[in-house]
PDB file of C-alpha atoms in Angstrom:
ATOM      1  CA  MET B 259      -3.953  -5.312 -13.339  1.00  0.00           C
ATOM      2  CA  THR B 260      -3.480  -4.821 -17.063  1.00  0.00           C
ATOM      3  CA  VAL B 261      -0.157  -3.427 -18.178  1.00  0.00           C
ATOM      4  CA  ASP B 262      -1.894  -1.001 -20.488  1.00  0.00           C
ATOM      5  CA  THR B 263       1.025   1.378 -20.902  1.00  0.00           C
ATOM      6  CA  LEU B 264       3.080  -1.103 -22.902  1.00  0.00           C
ATOM      7  CA  GLU B 265       2.783  -1.515 -26.637  1.00  0.00           C
ATOM      8  CA  GLN B 266       2.334  -5.126 -27.640  1.00  0.00           C
ATOM      9  CA  GLY B 267       3.930  -6.342 -30.847  1.00  0.00           C
ATOM     10  CA  ASN B 268       5.580  -9.519 -32.069  1.00  0.00           C
ATOM     11  CA  GLY B 269       4.770 -11.270 -28.802  1.00  0.00           C
ATOM     12  CA  ARG B 270       6.816  -8.941 -26.601  1.00  0.00           C
ATOM     13  CA  ALA B 271       6.255  -5.736 -24.688  1.00  0.00           C
ATOM     14  CA  GLU B 272       7.765  -2.409 -25.670  1.00  0.00           C
ATOM     15  CA  PRO B 273       7.987   0.833 -23.682  1.00  0.00           C
ATOM     16  CA  VAL B 274       5.570   3.540 -24.739  1.00  0.00           C
ATOM     17  CA  ARG B 275       7.133   6.685 -26.202  1.00  0.00           C
ATOM     18  CA  ILE B 276       5.236   9.402 -24.389  1.00  0.00           C
ATOM     19  CA  TYR B 277       7.287  12.173 -25.969  1.00  0.00           C
ATOM     20  CA  GLU B 278      10.118  12.400 -28.491  1.00  0.00           C
ATOM     21  CA  GLY B 279      11.221  15.620 -30.160  1.00  0.00           C
ATOM     22  CA  ARG B 280      13.232  18.807 -29.771  1.00  0.00           C
ATOM     23  CA  ASP B 281      10.749  20.993 -27.889  1.00  0.00           C
ATOM     24  CA  ILE B 282      12.098  20.918 -24.330  1.00  0.00           C
ATOM     25  CA  GLU B 283       9.221  23.042 -23.026  1.00  0.00           C
ATOM     26  CA  GLU B 284       6.735  20.500 -24.346  1.00  0.00           C
ATOM     27  CA  MET B 285       8.843  17.754 -22.776  1.00  0.00           C
ATOM     28  CA  ARG B 286       8.660  19.626 -19.445  1.00  0.00           C
ATOM     29  CA  GLN B 287       4.875  19.827 -19.635  1.00  0.00           C
ATOM     30  CA  VAL B 288       4.503  16.140 -20.489  1.00  0.00           C
ATOM     31  CA  VAL B 289       6.833  15.013 -17.693  1.00  0.00           C
ATOM     32  CA  GLY B 290       5.111  17.389 -15.267  1.00  0.00           C
ATOM     33  CA  GLY B 291       1.728  15.914 -16.111  1.00  0.00           C
ATOM     34  CA  ARG B 292       2.969  12.365 -15.593  1.00  0.00           C
ATOM     35  CA  LEU B 293       5.157  12.886 -12.532  1.00  0.00           C
ATOM     36  CA  SER B 294       5.376  16.292 -10.855  1.00  0.00           C
ATOM     37  CA  PRO B 295       5.054  19.917 -11.996  1.00  0.00           C
ATOM     38  CA  HIS B 296       8.468  21.576 -12.085  1.00  0.00           C
ATOM     39  CA  ARG B 297      10.431  24.527 -13.370  1.00  0.00           C
ATOM     40  CA  LEU B 298      13.036  23.867 -16.069  1.00  0.00           C
ATOM     41  CA  THR B 299      15.905  26.050 -17.281  1.00  0.00           C
ATOM     42  CA  VAL B 300      17.904  25.119 -20.380  1.00  0.00           C
ATOM     43  CA  LEU B 301      21.605  25.764 -19.690  1.00  0.00           C
ATOM     44  CA  GLY B 302      23.070  25.120 -23.140  1.00  0.00           C
ATOM     45  CA  ALA B 303      22.569  23.866 -26.665  1.00  0.00           C
ATOM     46  CA  GLN B 304      20.396  20.829 -27.318  1.00  0.00           C
ATOM     47  CA  ARG B 305      22.550  18.051 -28.794  1.00  0.00           C
ATOM     48  CA  THR B 306      20.009  15.241 -29.201  1.00  0.00           C
ATOM     49  CA  PRO B 307      16.188  14.930 -29.178  1.00  0.00           C
ATOM     50  CA  SER B 308      14.361  14.784 -25.866  1.00  0.00           C
ATOM     51  CA  ARG B 309      12.686  11.483 -24.991  1.00  0.00           C
ATOM     52  CA  PHE B 310      10.270  10.307 -22.314  1.00  0.00           C
ATOM     53  CA  ARG B 311       9.210   6.648 -22.185  1.00  0.00           C
ATOM     54  CA  ALA B 312       7.020   4.578 -19.878  1.00  0.00           C
ATOM     55  CA  PHE B 313       7.835   0.946 -19.192  1.00  0.00           C
ATOM     56  CA  HIS B 314       4.937   0.636 -16.758  1.00  0.00           C
ATOM     57  CA  GLU B 315       2.358   2.834 -15.074  1.00  0.00           C
ATOM     58  CA  GLY B 316       0.417   1.644 -12.062  1.00  0.00           C
ATOM     59  CA  ALA B 317       0.877   1.765  -8.300  1.00  0.00           C
ATOM     60  CA  VAL B 318       4.544   1.834  -9.310  1.00  0.00           C
ATOM     61  CA  GLY B 319       5.626   3.607 -12.491  1.00  0.00           C
ATOM     62  CA  LEU B 320       8.880   3.037 -14.367  1.00  0.00           C
ATOM     63  CA  TYR B 321      10.113   5.641 -16.864  1.00  0.00           C
ATOM     64  CA  ASP B 322      13.240   6.878 -18.573  1.00  0.00           C
ATOM     65  CA  LEU B 323      14.024  10.454 -19.567  1.00  0.00           C
ATOM     66  CA  VAL B 324      16.504  12.149 -21.898  1.00  0.00           C
ATOM     67  CA  TYR B 325      16.556  15.939 -22.313  1.00  0.00           C
ATOM     68  CA  GLY B 326      19.417  16.069 -24.811  1.00  0.00           C
ATOM     69  CA  ALA B 327      20.605  19.404 -23.395  1.00  0.00           C
ATOM     70  CA  PRO B 328      22.102  20.604 -20.113  1.00  0.00           C
ATOM     71  CA  VAL B 329      19.129  21.489 -17.914  1.00  0.00           C
ATOM     72  CA  ARG B 330      18.250  22.574 -14.390  1.00  0.00           C
ATOM     73  CA  LEU B 331      14.995  21.363 -12.827  1.00  0.00           C
ATOM     74  CA  LEU B 332      13.317  22.533  -9.648  1.00  0.00           C
ATOM     75  CA  VAL B 333      10.477  20.627  -7.993  1.00  0.00           C
ATOM     76  CA  ARG B 334       9.172  22.895  -5.244  1.00  0.00           C
ATOM     77  CA  GLU B 335       7.268  20.140  -3.471  1.00  0.00           C
ATOM     78  CA  LEU B 336       6.741  16.557  -4.540  1.00  0.00           C
ATOM     79  CA  PRO B 337       3.066  15.497  -4.503  1.00  0.00           C
ATOM     80  CA  ASP B 338       1.812  12.183  -3.098  1.00  0.00           C
ATOM     81  CA  PHE B 339       4.448   9.899  -4.551  1.00  0.00           C
ATOM     82  CA  TYR B 340       8.059   8.846  -4.011  1.00  0.00           C
ATOM     83  CA  ASN B 341      10.535   9.284  -6.847  1.00  0.00           C
ATOM     84  CA  VAL B 342      13.637   7.124  -7.081  1.00  0.00           C
ATOM     85  CA  VAL B 343      16.099   8.734  -9.497  1.00  0.00           C
ATOM     86  CA  LEU B 344      18.111   6.059 -11.332  1.00  0.00           C
ATOM     87  CA  PRO B 345      21.001   7.616 -13.316  1.00  0.00           C
ATOM     88  CA  GLN B 346      21.971   5.532 -16.343  1.00  0.00           C
ATOM     89  CA  ALA B 347      24.346   7.791 -18.307  1.00  0.00           C
ATOM     90  CA  GLY B 348      25.824  11.277 -18.199  1.00  0.00           C
ATOM     91  CA  ALA B 349      26.411  13.386 -15.106  1.00  0.00           C
ATOM     92  CA  GLY B 350      24.262  15.344 -12.717  1.00  0.00           C
ATOM     93  CA  LEU B 351      23.921  17.002  -9.331  1.00  0.00           C
ATOM     94  CA  LEU B 352      20.922  16.664  -7.008  1.00  0.00           C
ATOM     95  CA  VAL B 353      20.019  18.863  -4.053  1.00  0.00           C
ATOM     96  CA  VAL B 354      17.199  17.659  -1.775  1.00  0.00           C
ATOM     97  CA  ASN B 355      15.803  20.067   0.816  1.00  0.00           C
ATOM     98  CA  GLY B 356      18.910  22.245   0.438  1.00  0.00           C
ATOM     99  CA  ASN B 357      21.443  19.420   0.840  1.00  0.00           C
ATOM    100  CA  ALA B 358      23.690  18.436  -2.075  1.00  0.00           C
ATOM    101  CA  LEU B 359      23.918  14.649  -2.492  1.00  0.00           C
ATOM    102  CA  PRO B 360      27.140  12.676  -3.083  1.00  0.00           C
ATOM    103  CA  SER B 361      25.593  11.179  -6.237  1.00  0.00           C
ATOM    104  CA  PRO B 362      22.322  11.589  -8.164  1.00  0.00           C
ATOM    105  CA  LEU B 363      21.074   8.133  -7.098  1.00  0.00           C
ATOM    106  CA  CYS B 364      18.393   9.023  -4.572  1.00  0.00           C
ATOM    107  CA  VAL B 365      14.820   8.740  -3.336  1.00  0.00           C
ATOM    108  CA  ALA B 366      12.624  11.741  -2.482  1.00  0.00           C
ATOM    109  CA  GLY B 367       9.073  11.794  -1.194  1.00  0.00           C
ATOM    110  CA  PRO B 368       5.988  13.916  -0.533  1.00  0.00           C
ATOM    111  CA  GLY B 369       6.861  17.455   0.507  1.00  0.00           C
ATOM    112  CA  ASP B 370      10.527  17.262  -0.497  1.00  0.00           C
ATOM    113  CA  VAL B 371      12.049  20.114  -2.516  1.00  0.00           C
ATOM    114  CA  VAL B 372      14.313  18.745  -5.237  1.00  0.00           C
ATOM    115  CA  ALA B 373      16.733  20.585  -7.554  1.00  0.00           C
ATOM    116  CA  MET B 374      18.541  18.733 -10.349  1.00  0.00           C
ATOM    117  CA  ASP B 375      21.283  19.696 -12.803  1.00  0.00           C
ATOM    118  CA  TRP B 376      21.892  17.331 -15.749  1.00  0.00           C
ATOM    119  CA  ASP B 377      24.378  17.496 -18.596  1.00  0.00           C
ATOM    120  CA  HIS B 378      23.347  16.892 -22.220  1.00  0.00           C
ATOM    121  CA  ARG B 379      24.347  13.206 -22.045  1.00  0.00           C
ATOM    122  CA  ALA B 380      22.144  12.388 -19.066  1.00  0.00           C
ATOM    123  CA  VAL B 381      19.814   9.405 -19.300  1.00  0.00           C
ATOM    124  CA  ASN B 382      17.797   8.841 -16.137  1.00  0.00           C
ATOM    125  CA  GLY B 383      15.348   6.248 -14.963  1.00  0.00           C
ATOM    126  CA  SER B 384      12.505   7.196 -12.645  1.00  0.00           C
ATOM    127  CA  LEU B 385      10.765   4.716 -10.362  1.00  0.00           C
ATOM    128  CA  ALA B 386       7.609   6.446  -9.103  1.00  0.00           C
ATOM    129  CA  LEU B 387       5.967   4.853  -6.052  1.00  0.00           C
ATOM    130  CA  SER B 388       2.475   6.125  -5.258  1.00  0.00           C
ATOM    131  CA  ARG B 389       1.852   7.020  -1.639  1.00  0.00           C
ATOM    132  CA  ALA B 390      -1.140   4.672  -1.766  1.00  0.00           C
ATOM    133  CA  VAL B 391       1.023   1.604  -2.385  1.00  0.00           C
ATOM    134  CA  VAL B 392       3.565   2.701   0.245  1.00  0.00           C
ATOM    135  CA  ASP B 393       0.711   3.119   2.726  1.00  0.00           C
ATOM    136  CA  GLU B 394      -0.609  -0.353   1.836  1.00  0.00           C
ATOM    137  CA  VAL B 395       2.781  -1.843   2.659  1.00  0.00           C
ATOM    138  CA  ALA B 396       2.848   0.210   5.861  1.00  0.00           C
ATOM    139  CA  ALA B 397      -0.548  -1.123   6.926  1.00  0.00           C
ATOM    140  CA  VAL B 398       0.879  -4.632   6.827  1.00  0.00           C
ATOM    141  CA  ARG B 399       4.067  -3.663   8.657  1.00  0.00           C
ATOM    142  CA  LEU B 400       2.640  -1.307  11.267  1.00  0.00           C
ATOM    143  CA  GLY B 401      -0.823  -2.703  11.838  1.00  0.00           C
ATOM    144  CA  ASP B 402      -2.364   0.632  10.894  1.00  0.00           C
ATOM    145  CA  VAL B 403      -2.653   2.965   7.931  1.00  0.00           C
ATOM    146  CA  PRO B 404      -0.196   5.826   8.643  1.00  0.00           C
ATOM    147  CA  ARG B 405      -1.631   9.290   9.131  1.00  0.00           C
ATOM    148  CA  GLU B 406       1.536  11.024   7.907  1.00  0.00           C
ATOM    149  CA  PRO B 407       3.579  10.134   4.822  1.00  0.00           C
ATOM    150  CA  LEU B 408       6.736   8.128   5.293  1.00  0.00           C
ATOM    151  CA  ARG B 409       9.924  10.193   5.125  1.00  0.00           C
ATOM    152  CA  PHE B 410      13.295   8.703   4.285  1.00  0.00           C
ATOM    153  CA  ARG B 411      15.950   9.730   6.798  1.00  0.00           C
ATOM    154  CA  ARG B 412      18.433  10.405   4.014  1.00  0.00           C
ATOM    155  CA  PRO B 413      17.605  10.614   0.310  1.00  0.00           C
ATOM    156  CA  HIS B 414      20.953   9.369  -0.991  1.00  0.00           C
ATOM    157  CA  LEU B 415      21.044   5.695  -1.995  1.00  0.00           C
ATOM    158  CA  ASP B 416      24.598   4.475  -1.418  1.00  0.00           C
ATOM    159  CA  ARG B 417      25.644   2.168  -4.243  1.00  0.00           C
ATOM    160  CA  ALA B 418      28.537   0.942  -2.077  1.00  0.00           C
ATOM    161  CA  ASP B 419      25.989  -0.705   0.237  1.00  0.00           C
ATOM    162  CA  PRO B 420      25.450  -4.351  -0.833  1.00  0.00           C
ATOM    163  CA  ALA B 421      21.771  -4.132   0.141  1.00  0.00           C
ATOM    164  CA  VAL B 422      21.283  -1.098  -2.125  1.00  0.00           C
ATOM    165  CA  ARG B 423      23.019  -2.898  -4.994  1.00  0.00           C
ATOM    166  CA  SER B 424      20.727  -5.883  -4.489  1.00  0.00           C
ATOM    167  CA  TRP B 425      17.681  -3.618  -4.559  1.00  0.00           C
ATOM    168  CA  LEU B 426      18.889  -1.940  -7.759  1.00  0.00           C
ATOM    169  CA  ALA B 427      19.287  -5.395  -9.288  1.00  0.00           C
ATOM    170  CA  LEU B 428      15.652  -6.053  -8.357  1.00  0.00           C
ATOM    171  CA  VAL B 429      14.628  -2.852 -10.173  1.00  0.00           C
ATOM    172  CA  GLY B 430      16.560  -4.099 -13.202  1.00  0.00           C
ATOM    173  CA  ALA B 431      14.766  -7.430 -12.988  1.00  0.00           C
ATOM    174  CA  PHE B 432      11.427  -5.583 -12.866  1.00  0.00           C
ATOM    175  CA  ARG B 433      12.325  -3.723 -16.039  1.00  0.00           C
ATOM    176  CA  GLN B 434      13.300  -6.940 -17.806  1.00  0.00           C
ATOM    177  CA  PHE B 435      10.103  -8.601 -16.622  1.00  0.00           C
ATOM    178  CA  LEU B 436       8.036  -5.743 -18.078  1.00  0.00           C
ATOM    179  CA  LEU B 437       9.699  -6.251 -21.472  1.00  0.00           C
ATOM    180  CA  SER B 438       9.161 -10.011 -21.454  1.00  0.00           C
ATOM    181  CA  PRO B 439       6.221 -11.927 -22.968  1.00  0.00           C
ATOM    182  CA  LEU B 440       5.318 -12.983 -19.425  1.00  0.00           C
ATOM    183  CA  ALA B 441       4.286  -9.407 -18.584  1.00  0.00           C
ATOM    184  CA  LEU B 442       1.613  -9.539 -21.300  1.00  0.00           C
ATOM    185  CA  ARG B 443      -0.213 -12.429 -19.653  1.00  0.00           C
ATOM    186  CA  PRO B 444      -3.115 -11.711 -17.289  1.00  0.00           C
ATOM    187  CA  GLY B 445      -2.502 -12.284 -13.619  1.00  0.00           C
ATOM    188  CA  PRO B 446      -1.283 -10.598 -10.438  1.00  0.00           C
ATOM    189  CA  GLY B 447       2.444 -10.912 -11.214  1.00  0.00           C
ATOM    190  CA  VAL B 448       3.053  -7.220 -11.907  1.00  0.00           C
ATOM    191  CA  ARG B 449       1.152  -6.143  -8.792  1.00  0.00           C
ATOM    192  CA  HIS B 450       3.168  -8.507  -6.601  1.00  0.00           C
ATOM    193  CA  PHE B 451       6.403  -7.197  -8.146  1.00  0.00           C
ATOM    194  CA  GLU B 452       5.337  -3.597  -7.399  1.00  0.00           C
ATOM    195  CA  ARG B 453       4.821  -4.362  -3.723  1.00  0.00           C
ATOM    196  CA  LEU B 454       8.057  -6.325  -3.519  1.00  0.00           C
ATOM    197  CA  LEU B 455       9.960  -3.253  -4.741  1.00  0.00           C
ATOM    198  CA  VAL B 456       8.319  -1.057  -2.100  1.00  0.00           C
ATOM    199  CA  ASP B 457       8.740  -3.562   0.722  1.00  0.00           C
ATOM    200  CA  THR B 458      12.418  -4.143   0.017  1.00  0.00           C
ATOM    201  CA  LEU B 459      13.153  -0.418  -0.389  1.00  0.00           C
ATOM    202  CA  LEU B 460      11.806   0.087   3.132  1.00  0.00           C
ATOM    203  CA  ASP B 461      14.231  -2.596   4.322  1.00  0.00           C
ATOM    204  CA  VAL B 462      17.171  -0.988   2.509  1.00  0.00           C
ATOM    205  CA  GLN B 463      16.691   2.707   3.311  1.00  0.00           C
ATOM    206  CA  ALA B 464      16.188   4.090   6.842  1.00  0.00           C
ATOM    207  CA  HIS B 465      12.881   5.899   7.224  1.00  0.00           C
ATOM    208  CA  SER B 466      10.541   7.489   9.740  1.00  0.00           C
ATOM    209  CA  TRP B 467       8.595   4.295  10.446  1.00  0.00           C
ATOM    210  CA  ASN B 468      11.583   2.177  11.502  1.00  0.00           C
ATOM    211  CA  ALA B 469      11.208   3.053  15.171  1.00  0.00           C
ATOM    212  CA  GLU B 470       7.531   2.087  15.130  1.00  0.00           C
ATOM    213  CA  VAL B 471       8.115  -1.446  13.904  1.00  0.00           C
ATOM    214  CA  PRO B 472       9.882  -4.066  16.038  1.00  0.00           C
ATOM    215  CA  GLY B 473      12.981  -5.480  14.395  1.00  0.00           C
ATOM    216  CA  LEU B 474      13.446  -2.468  12.055  1.00  0.00           C
ATOM    217  CA  GLY B 475      10.389  -3.214  10.023  1.00  0.00           C
ATOM    218  CA  THR B 476      10.750  -6.967   9.710  1.00  0.00           C
ATOM    219  CA  THR B 477       7.843  -7.895  12.002  1.00  0.00           C
ATOM    220  CA  MET B 478       4.466  -7.903  10.270  1.00  0.00           C
ATOM    221  CA  LEU B 479       0.857  -8.293  11.301  1.00  0.00           C
ATOM    222  CA  PRO B 480      -0.403 -11.729  12.242  1.00  0.00           C
ATOM    223  CA  SER B 481      -0.192 -13.920   9.156  1.00  0.00           C
ATOM    224  CA  ALA B 482      -3.978 -14.256   8.846  1.00  0.00           C
ATOM    225  CA  LEU B 483      -4.465 -10.498   8.730  1.00  0.00           C
ATOM    226  CA  ARG B 484      -1.639 -10.144   6.243  1.00  0.00           C
ATOM    227  CA  ARG B 485      -3.344 -12.682   3.986  1.00  0.00           C
ATOM    228  CA  ALA B 486      -6.600 -10.741   4.331  1.00  0.00           C
ATOM    229  CA  THR B 487      -5.107  -7.363   3.359  1.00  0.00           C
ATOM    230  CA  GLU B 488      -3.233  -8.905   0.430  1.00  0.00           C
ATOM    231  CA  TYR B 489      -6.466 -10.523  -0.755  1.00  0.00           C
ATOM    232  CA  CYS B 490      -8.227  -7.142  -0.636  1.00  0.00           C
ATOM    233  CA  ALA B 491      -5.446  -5.559  -2.699  1.00  0.00           C
ATOM    234  CA  ASP B 492      -5.425  -8.363  -5.277  1.00  0.00           C
ATOM    235  CA  HIS B 493      -9.223  -8.691  -5.659  1.00  0.00           C
ATOM    236  CA  ALA B 494     -10.401  -5.101  -5.243  1.00  0.00           C
ATOM    237  CA  HIS B 495     -11.831  -5.125  -8.783  1.00  0.00           C
ATOM    238  CA  GLU B 496     -14.016  -8.177  -8.050  1.00  0.00           C
ATOM    239  CA  PRO B 497     -17.204  -8.680  -5.998  1.00  0.00           C
ATOM    240  CA  VAL B 498     -15.887  -9.584  -2.534  1.00  0.00           C
ATOM    241  CA  SER B 499     -17.769 -10.534   0.626  1.00  0.00           C
ATOM    242  CA  VAL B 500     -16.483 -10.653   4.174  1.00  0.00           C
ATOM    243  CA  SER B 501     -16.699 -14.452   3.917  1.00  0.00           C
ATOM    244  CA  ASP B 502     -14.385 -14.365   0.900  1.00  0.00           C
ATOM    245  CA  ILE B 503     -11.830 -12.373   2.882  1.00  0.00           C
ATOM    246  CA  ALA B 504     -12.123 -14.716   5.869  1.00  0.00           C
ATOM    247  CA  GLN B 505     -11.640 -17.738   3.626  1.00  0.00           C
ATOM    248  CA  ALA B 506      -8.522 -16.183   2.076  1.00  0.00           C
ATOM    249  CA  ALA B 507      -7.197 -15.409   5.565  1.00  0.00           C
ATOM    250  CA  ARG B 508      -8.017 -18.977   6.696  1.00  0.00           C
ATOM    251  CA  VAL B 509      -9.971 -17.806   9.757  1.00  0.00           C
ATOM    252  CA  GLY B 510     -13.613 -17.441  10.720  1.00  0.00           C
ATOM    253  CA  VAL B 511     -15.564 -14.253  10.068  1.00  0.00           C
ATOM    254  CA  ARG B 512     -15.688 -13.332  13.767  1.00  0.00           C
ATOM    255  CA  THR B 513     -11.914 -13.772  14.159  1.00  0.00           C
ATOM    256  CA  LEU B 514     -11.348 -11.743  11.002  1.00  0.00           C
ATOM    257  CA  ARG B 515     -13.477  -8.863  12.267  1.00  0.00           C
ATOM    258  CA  GLU B 516     -11.733  -8.876  15.641  1.00  0.00           C
ATOM    259  CA  GLY B 517      -8.342  -8.812  13.920  1.00  0.00           C
ATOM    260  CA  PHE B 518      -9.244  -5.827  11.757  1.00  0.00           C
ATOM    261  CA  ARG B 519     -10.728  -3.990  14.730  1.00  0.00           C
ATOM    262  CA  THR B 520      -7.732  -4.682  16.996  1.00  0.00           C
ATOM    263  CA  HIS B 521      -4.913  -4.034  14.522  1.00  0.00           C
ATOM    264  CA  LEU B 522      -6.390  -1.623  11.964  1.00  0.00           C
ATOM    265  CA  ASP B 523      -9.296  -0.003  13.844  1.00  0.00           C
ATOM    266  CA  THR B 524     -11.658  -0.726  10.972  1.00  0.00           C
ATOM    267  CA  THR B 525     -13.768  -3.509   9.487  1.00  0.00           C
ATOM    268  CA  PRO B 526     -12.758  -5.831   6.639  1.00  0.00           C
ATOM    269  CA  LEU B 527     -15.236  -4.291   4.192  1.00  0.00           C
ATOM    270  CA  ALA B 528     -14.331  -0.722   5.187  1.00  0.00           C
ATOM    271  CA  TYR B 529     -10.684  -1.570   4.551  1.00  0.00           C
ATOM    272  CA  LEU B 530     -11.591  -3.020   1.145  1.00  0.00           C
ATOM    273  CA  ARG B 531     -13.609   0.085   0.340  1.00  0.00           C
ATOM    274  CA  ARG B 532     -10.611   2.315   1.085  1.00  0.00           C
ATOM    275  CA  VAL B 533      -8.403   0.187  -1.182  1.00  0.00           C
ATOM    276  CA  ARG B 534     -10.985   0.587  -3.957  1.00  0.00           C
ATOM    277  CA  LEU B 535     -11.206   4.329  -3.339  1.00  0.00           C
ATOM    278  CA  ASP B 536      -7.424   4.597  -3.715  1.00  0.00           C
ATOM    279  CA  ARG B 537      -7.654   2.702  -7.024  1.00  0.00           C
ATOM    280  CA  VAL B 538     -10.365   5.109  -8.227  1.00  0.00           C
ATOM    281  CA  HIS B 539      -8.149   8.059  -7.300  1.00  0.00           C
ATOM    282  CA  HIS B 540      -5.265   6.559  -9.276  1.00  0.00           C
ATOM    283  CA  ASP B 541      -7.469   6.012 -12.342  1.00  0.00           C
ATOM    284  CA  LEU B 542      -8.937   9.523 -12.154  1.00  0.00           C
ATOM    285  CA  THR B 543      -5.424  10.952 -11.993  1.00  0.00           C
ATOM    286  CA  ALA B 544      -4.530   8.893 -15.061  1.00  0.00           C
ATOM    287  CA  LEU B 545      -7.666  10.192 -16.804  1.00  0.00           C
ATOM    288  CA  ALA B 546      -6.629  13.790 -16.096  1.00  0.00           C
ATOM    289  CA  ALA B 547      -3.180  13.105 -17.565  1.00  0.00           C
ATOM    290  CA  GLY B 548      -4.656  11.505 -20.691  1.00  0.00           C
ATOM    291  CA  ARG B 549      -3.269   8.047 -19.879  1.00  0.00           C
ATOM    292  CA  THR B 550      -6.694   6.387 -19.963  1.00  0.00           C
ATOM    293  CA  THR B 551     -10.190   7.029 -21.275  1.00  0.00           C
ATOM    294  CA  GLY B 552     -13.694   6.873 -19.851  1.00  0.00           C
ATOM    295  CA  SER B 553     -15.674   8.897 -17.347  1.00  0.00           C
ATOM    296  CA  VAL B 554     -15.896   9.325 -13.597  1.00  0.00           C
ATOM    297  CA  THR B 555     -18.947   7.043 -13.619  1.00  0.00           C
ATOM    298  CA  ASP B 556     -17.118   4.353 -15.598  1.00  0.00           C
ATOM    299  CA  ILE B 557     -14.179   4.378 -13.201  1.00  0.00           C
ATOM    300  CA  ALA B 558     -16.345   4.411 -10.071  1.00  0.00           C
ATOM    301  CA  CYS B 559     -18.425   1.467 -11.311  1.00  0.00           C
ATOM    302  CA  ARG B 560     -15.288  -0.433 -12.317  1.00  0.00           C
ATOM    303  CA  TRP B 561     -14.214  -0.422  -8.667  1.00  0.00           C
ATOM    304  CA  GLY B 562     -17.634  -1.305  -7.282  1.00  0.00           C
ATOM    305  CA  PHE B 563     -19.063   2.142  -6.412  1.00  0.00           C
ATOM    306  CA  THR B 564     -22.581   2.003  -7.837  1.00  0.00           C
ATOM    307  CA  HIS B 565     -24.225   4.681  -5.673  1.00  0.00           C
ATOM    308  CA  LEU B 566     -22.553   7.727  -7.193  1.00  0.00           C
ATOM    309  CA  GLY B 567     -23.845  10.225  -4.639  1.00  0.00           C
ATOM    310  CA  ARG B 568     -22.369   8.337  -1.692  1.00  0.00           C
ATOM    311  CA  PHE B 569     -19.200   7.655  -3.681  1.00  0.00           C
ATOM    312  CA  SER B 570     -18.721  11.344  -4.472  1.00  0.00           C
ATOM    313  CA  ALA B 571     -19.233  12.350  -0.838  1.00  0.00           C
ATOM    314  CA  GLU B 572     -16.793   9.721   0.424  1.00  0.00           C
ATOM    315  CA  TYR B 573     -14.211  10.643  -2.189  1.00  0.00           C
ATOM    316  CA  ARG B 574     -14.439  14.311  -1.216  1.00  0.00           C
ATOM    317  CA  ARG B 575     -14.074  13.471   2.464  1.00  0.00           C
ATOM    318  CA  VAL B 576     -10.859  11.515   1.821  1.00  0.00           C
ATOM    319  CA  TYR B 577      -9.226  13.603  -0.923  1.00  0.00           C
ATOM    320  CA  GLY B 578     -10.678  17.036  -0.241  1.00  0.00           C
ATOM    321  CA  ARG B 579     -12.173  17.523  -3.696  1.00  0.00           C
ATOM    322  CA  LEU B 580     -14.815  16.055  -5.983  1.00  0.00           C
ATOM    323  CA  PRO B 581     -13.973  13.121  -8.285  1.00  0.00           C
ATOM    324  CA  SER B 582     -14.787  15.323 -11.270  1.00  0.00           C
ATOM    325  CA  ASP B 583     -12.171  17.842 -10.114  1.00  0.00           C
ATOM    326  CA  THR B 584      -9.471  15.157 -10.067  1.00  0.00           C
ATOM    327  CA  ALA B 585     -10.567  13.909 -13.491  1.00  0.00           C
ATOM    328  CA  LYS B 586     -10.175  17.434 -14.880  1.00  0.00           C
ATOM    329  CA  GLY B 587      -6.787  17.951 -13.236  1.00  0.00           C
ATOM    330  CA  ARG B 588      -8.016  20.453 -10.662  1.00  0.00           C
ATOM    331  CA  SER B 589      -6.292  20.477  -7.300  1.00  0.00           C
TER     332      SER B 589
END
């Protein structure tokens, strides 16, 4: 996956300045288009310019935000992503689903109602995890794609917990990696890092799937099936046959098909097709937000959907709307 949200200059990566200025309403609209629509109330004078930067946008997005004024934000219901709020400076108060948190360091997910108060000094990071990538990790852990979104049992991330501190250090390492020359080289490194962040967060923070996985989420699918699903995720943009998947899994085609049927109730190529459909959905969402260019046809063909009629029907069945509606930002 190309890290196309990073400016490249002098051999190193730089975060993209999505917005910088003194129009807080414009800042609200830009942040809402990238992350989640929300209501914003300015509580006092603006001391410094607002700023919104992207270090990376993909299955996992990494941003930082400065409003430069005391503000109150209300997100009535998070859409299909998980937002980890990473306070870096200033002070704030977060309330998730009516419960005030001991500190603003937290994770909220689909359906959660989040209210935030920030002072004028606040600088906050945001790690946005798409539901698609969380579901991919779940498929490996649970042996099935979950029908309901994961819910964290408590949103507060306790910095006193050594495991939480280790995970935060991993987030810091991800940020440094994105700013390094290594991030500019082609290869699957960024994608692997994204999934590592998700996988380890599920180990750190109690969630609704813990009871479904033996050993609190540490037991995975048989190793061959895990290799197969990882291969599908890493090579979704390439022509892939069932033999290719079997070779990557180091099993025969018949064994591969039996494994997918037994553990995932699907076929290898149907699983691959769903991965590709999720990638199309991500790209169409980016197109609607102005983060990429092209057309619905371009994006569909990029991920191997050449029969546009069948693609459109399948997309509508999964997401409840036409691809063109997503591309235009229609819900």
